[in-house]
Amino acid sequence: MSDLQATLRLTCMELWSTMFELALLSAPTDDEQTWGWWSRVELRGAWEGTVTLYFGELLGTILCKAMLQIEPENQSADDVIDVICELANITGGNFKPHLGSPVTLAAPTAGKVTEPPDLSFATMILTFQTLGLPVQVVLCRHA
């Protein structure tokens, strides 16, 4: 495992523990995994690329309830998007000091997964599990 990979892994694990009181455990990558949501933040500057997070539908709902205190039956797609955008933004923000200086973040984006992600471009793929549900963090460095 590279230093950068270990740093991103630790960043994600600490963030989920702090924000949601959830443990992220390393898990094997499942190419057949079905994702419900994605969120992404672009990094610009000395290091150019993206950090993208993938979650299932249920985990998006759980995170929304934890962060916004909105019961699942009262959540809108915009509520979940707000939460997962913030999670991508904080993940990128906590990771960027390890990428050289200067690095800035663009505004995060998010949405529903409509087709399997193309991970052939990925520099690094980290797969986790929390509450028995998968989470994937994909780092992509742009040339």
GROMACS .gro file of C-alpha atoms in nm:
model
  143
    1MET     CA    1   0.000   0.000   0.000
    2SER     CA    2   0.139   0.339  -0.097
    3ASP     CA    3   0.172   0.624   0.152
    4LEU     CA    4  -0.095   0.818  -0.038
    5GLN     CA    5  -0.331   0.521  -0.027
    6ALA     CA    6  -0.271   0.471   0.345
    7THR     CA    7  -0.331   0.843   0.405
    8LEU     CA    8  -0.659   0.846   0.212
    9ARG     CA    9  -0.773   0.529   0.390
   10LEU     CA   10  -0.697   0.680   0.732
   11THR     CA   11  -0.859   1.012   0.633
   12CYS     CA   12  -1.182   0.832   0.539
   13MET     CA   13  -1.185   0.612   0.850
   14GLU     CA   14  -1.128   0.905   1.086
   15LEU     CA   15  -1.385   1.121   0.910
   16TRP     CA   16  -1.664   0.863   0.927
   17SER     CA   17  -1.584   0.792   1.290
   18THR     CA   18  -1.596   1.162   1.378
   19MET     CA   19  -1.896   1.265   1.165
   20PHE     CA   20  -2.120   0.961   1.200
   21GLU     CA   21  -1.969   0.752   1.480
   22LEU     CA   22  -1.940   0.473   1.224
   23ALA     CA   23  -1.643   0.244   1.168
   24LEU     CA   24  -1.528   0.204   0.809
   25LEU     CA   25  -1.373  -0.139   0.768
   26SER     CA   26  -1.162  -0.240   0.470
   27ALA     CA   27  -1.351  -0.469   0.235
   28PRO     CA   28  -1.275  -0.646  -0.093
   29THR     CA   29  -1.376  -0.469  -0.413
   30ASP     CA   30  -1.688  -0.616  -0.573
   31ASP     CA   31  -1.708  -0.536  -0.944
   32GLU     CA   32  -2.075  -0.637  -0.941
   33GLN     CA   33  -2.170  -0.391  -0.665
   34THR     CA   34  -2.477  -0.179  -0.736
   35TRP     CA   35  -2.445   0.183  -0.621
   36GLY     CA   36  -2.731   0.422  -0.553
   37TRP     CA   37  -2.546   0.751  -0.500
   38TRP     CA   38  -2.218   0.917  -0.595
   39SER     CA   39  -2.055   1.237  -0.474
   40ARG     CA   40  -1.739   1.402  -0.606
   41VAL     CA   41  -1.506   1.688  -0.535
   42GLU     CA   42  -1.245   1.814  -0.779
   43LEU     CA   43  -0.896   1.905  -0.658
   44ARG     CA   44  -0.707   2.173  -0.847
   45GLY     CA   45  -0.353   2.307  -0.825
   46ALA     CA   46  -0.030   2.121  -0.752
   47TRP     CA   47  -0.236   1.800  -0.770
   48GLU     CA   48  -0.523   1.779  -1.022
   49GLY     CA   49  -0.793   1.516  -0.992
   50THR     CA   50  -1.108   1.403  -0.817
   51VAL     CA   51  -1.222   1.215  -0.510
   52THR     CA   52  -1.547   1.028  -0.576
   53LEU     CA   53  -1.751   0.840  -0.317
   54TYR     CA   54  -2.008   0.571  -0.399
   55PHE     CA   55  -2.285   0.454  -0.164
   56GLY     CA   56  -2.593   0.237  -0.180
   57GLU     CA   57  -2.944   0.382  -0.145
   58LEU     CA   58  -2.983   0.267   0.215
   59LEU     CA   59  -2.652   0.410   0.331
   60GLY     CA   60  -2.736   0.746   0.174
   61THR     CA   61  -3.056   0.748   0.380
   62ILE     CA   62  -2.872   0.648   0.699
   63LEU     CA   63  -2.612   0.923   0.652
   64CYS     CA   64  -2.884   1.180   0.585
   65LYS     CA   65  -3.066   1.085   0.905
   66ALA     CA   66  -2.742   1.101   1.104
   67MET     CA   67  -2.637   1.441   0.973
   68LEU     CA   68  -2.968   1.624   0.922
   69GLN     CA   69  -3.186   1.439   1.175
   70ILE     CA   70  -3.452   1.381   0.908
   71GLU     CA   71  -3.642   1.054   0.925
   72PRO     CA   72  -3.610   0.845   0.607
   73GLU     CA   73  -3.976   0.884   0.511
   74ASN     CA   74  -3.934   1.265   0.517
   75GLN     CA   75  -3.606   1.280   0.323
   76SER     CA   76  -3.590   1.413  -0.030
   77ALA     CA   77  -3.323   1.335  -0.287
   78ASP     CA   78  -3.193   1.690  -0.233
   79ASP     CA   79  -3.145   1.617   0.139
   80VAL     CA   80  -2.932   1.310   0.062
   81ILE     CA   81  -2.738   1.503  -0.204
   82ASP     CA   82  -2.663   1.782   0.046
   83VAL     CA   83  -2.520   1.529   0.291
   84ILE     CA   84  -2.311   1.332   0.045
   85CYS     CA   85  -2.180   1.652  -0.117
   86GLU     CA   86  -2.066   1.768   0.224
   87LEU     CA   87  -1.902   1.431   0.286
   88ALA     CA   88  -1.711   1.450  -0.045
   89ASN     CA   89  -1.608   1.809   0.033
   90ILE     CA   90  -1.481   1.724   0.380
   91THR     CA   91  -1.303   1.412   0.252
   92GLY     CA   92  -1.126   1.615  -0.018
   93GLY     CA   93  -1.052   1.897   0.226
   94ASN     CA   94  -0.895   1.665   0.482
   95PHE     CA   95  -0.695   1.484   0.214
   96LYS     CA   96  -0.563   1.783   0.015
   97PRO     CA   97  -0.284   1.882   0.261
   98HIS     CA   98  -0.113   1.555   0.165
   99LEU     CA   99  -0.108   1.641  -0.207
  100GLY     CA  100   0.133   1.934  -0.215
  101SER     CA  101   0.062   2.303  -0.221
  102PRO     CA  102  -0.137   2.480  -0.337
  103VAL     CA  103  -0.444   2.261  -0.387
  104THR     CA  104  -0.797   2.399  -0.383
  105LEU     CA  105  -1.137   2.232  -0.397
  106ALA     CA  106  -1.412   2.296  -0.648
  107ALA     CA  107  -1.774   2.281  -0.533
  108PRO     CA  108  -1.881   1.920  -0.476
  109THR     CA  109  -2.137   1.750  -0.699
  110ALA     CA  110  -2.352   1.443  -0.643
  111GLY     CA  111  -2.638   1.244  -0.784
  112LYS     CA  112  -2.799   0.910  -0.841
  113VAL     CA  113  -2.592   0.638  -1.006
  114THR     CA  114  -2.760   0.558  -1.336
  115GLU     CA  115  -2.504   0.314  -1.474
  116PRO     CA  116  -2.207   0.124  -1.333
  117PRO     CA  117  -1.911   0.357  -1.282
  118ASP     CA  118  -1.618   0.331  -1.523
  119LEU     CA  119  -1.326   0.279  -1.288
  120SER     CA  120  -1.067   0.220  -1.561
  121PHE     CA  121  -0.943   0.577  -1.505
  122ALA     CA  122  -0.896   0.534  -1.130
  123THR     CA  123  -0.559   0.600  -0.970
  124MET     CA  124  -0.676   0.433  -0.650
  125ILE     CA  125  -0.989   0.249  -0.537
  126LEU     CA  126  -1.059   0.198  -0.168
  127THR     CA  127  -1.350  -0.023  -0.068
  128PHE     CA  128  -1.498  -0.016   0.280
  129GLN     CA  129  -1.795  -0.150   0.466
  130THR     CA  130  -1.995   0.008   0.746
  131LEU     CA  131  -2.310  -0.135   0.903
  132GLY     CA  132  -2.264  -0.422   0.657
  133LEU     CA  133  -2.306  -0.177   0.366
  134PRO     CA  134  -2.042  -0.099   0.104
  135VAL     CA  135  -1.868   0.234   0.045
  136GLN     CA  136  -1.617   0.301  -0.230
  137VAL     CA  137  -1.372   0.590  -0.251
  138VAL     CA  138  -1.211   0.647  -0.591
  139LEU     CA  139  -0.915   0.879  -0.642
  140CYS     CA  140  -0.844   0.986  -0.997
  141ARG     CA  141  -0.541   1.195  -1.090
  142HIS     CA  142  -0.575   1.396  -1.410
  143ALA     CA  143  -0.274   1.416  -1.637
   0.00000   0.00000   0.00000
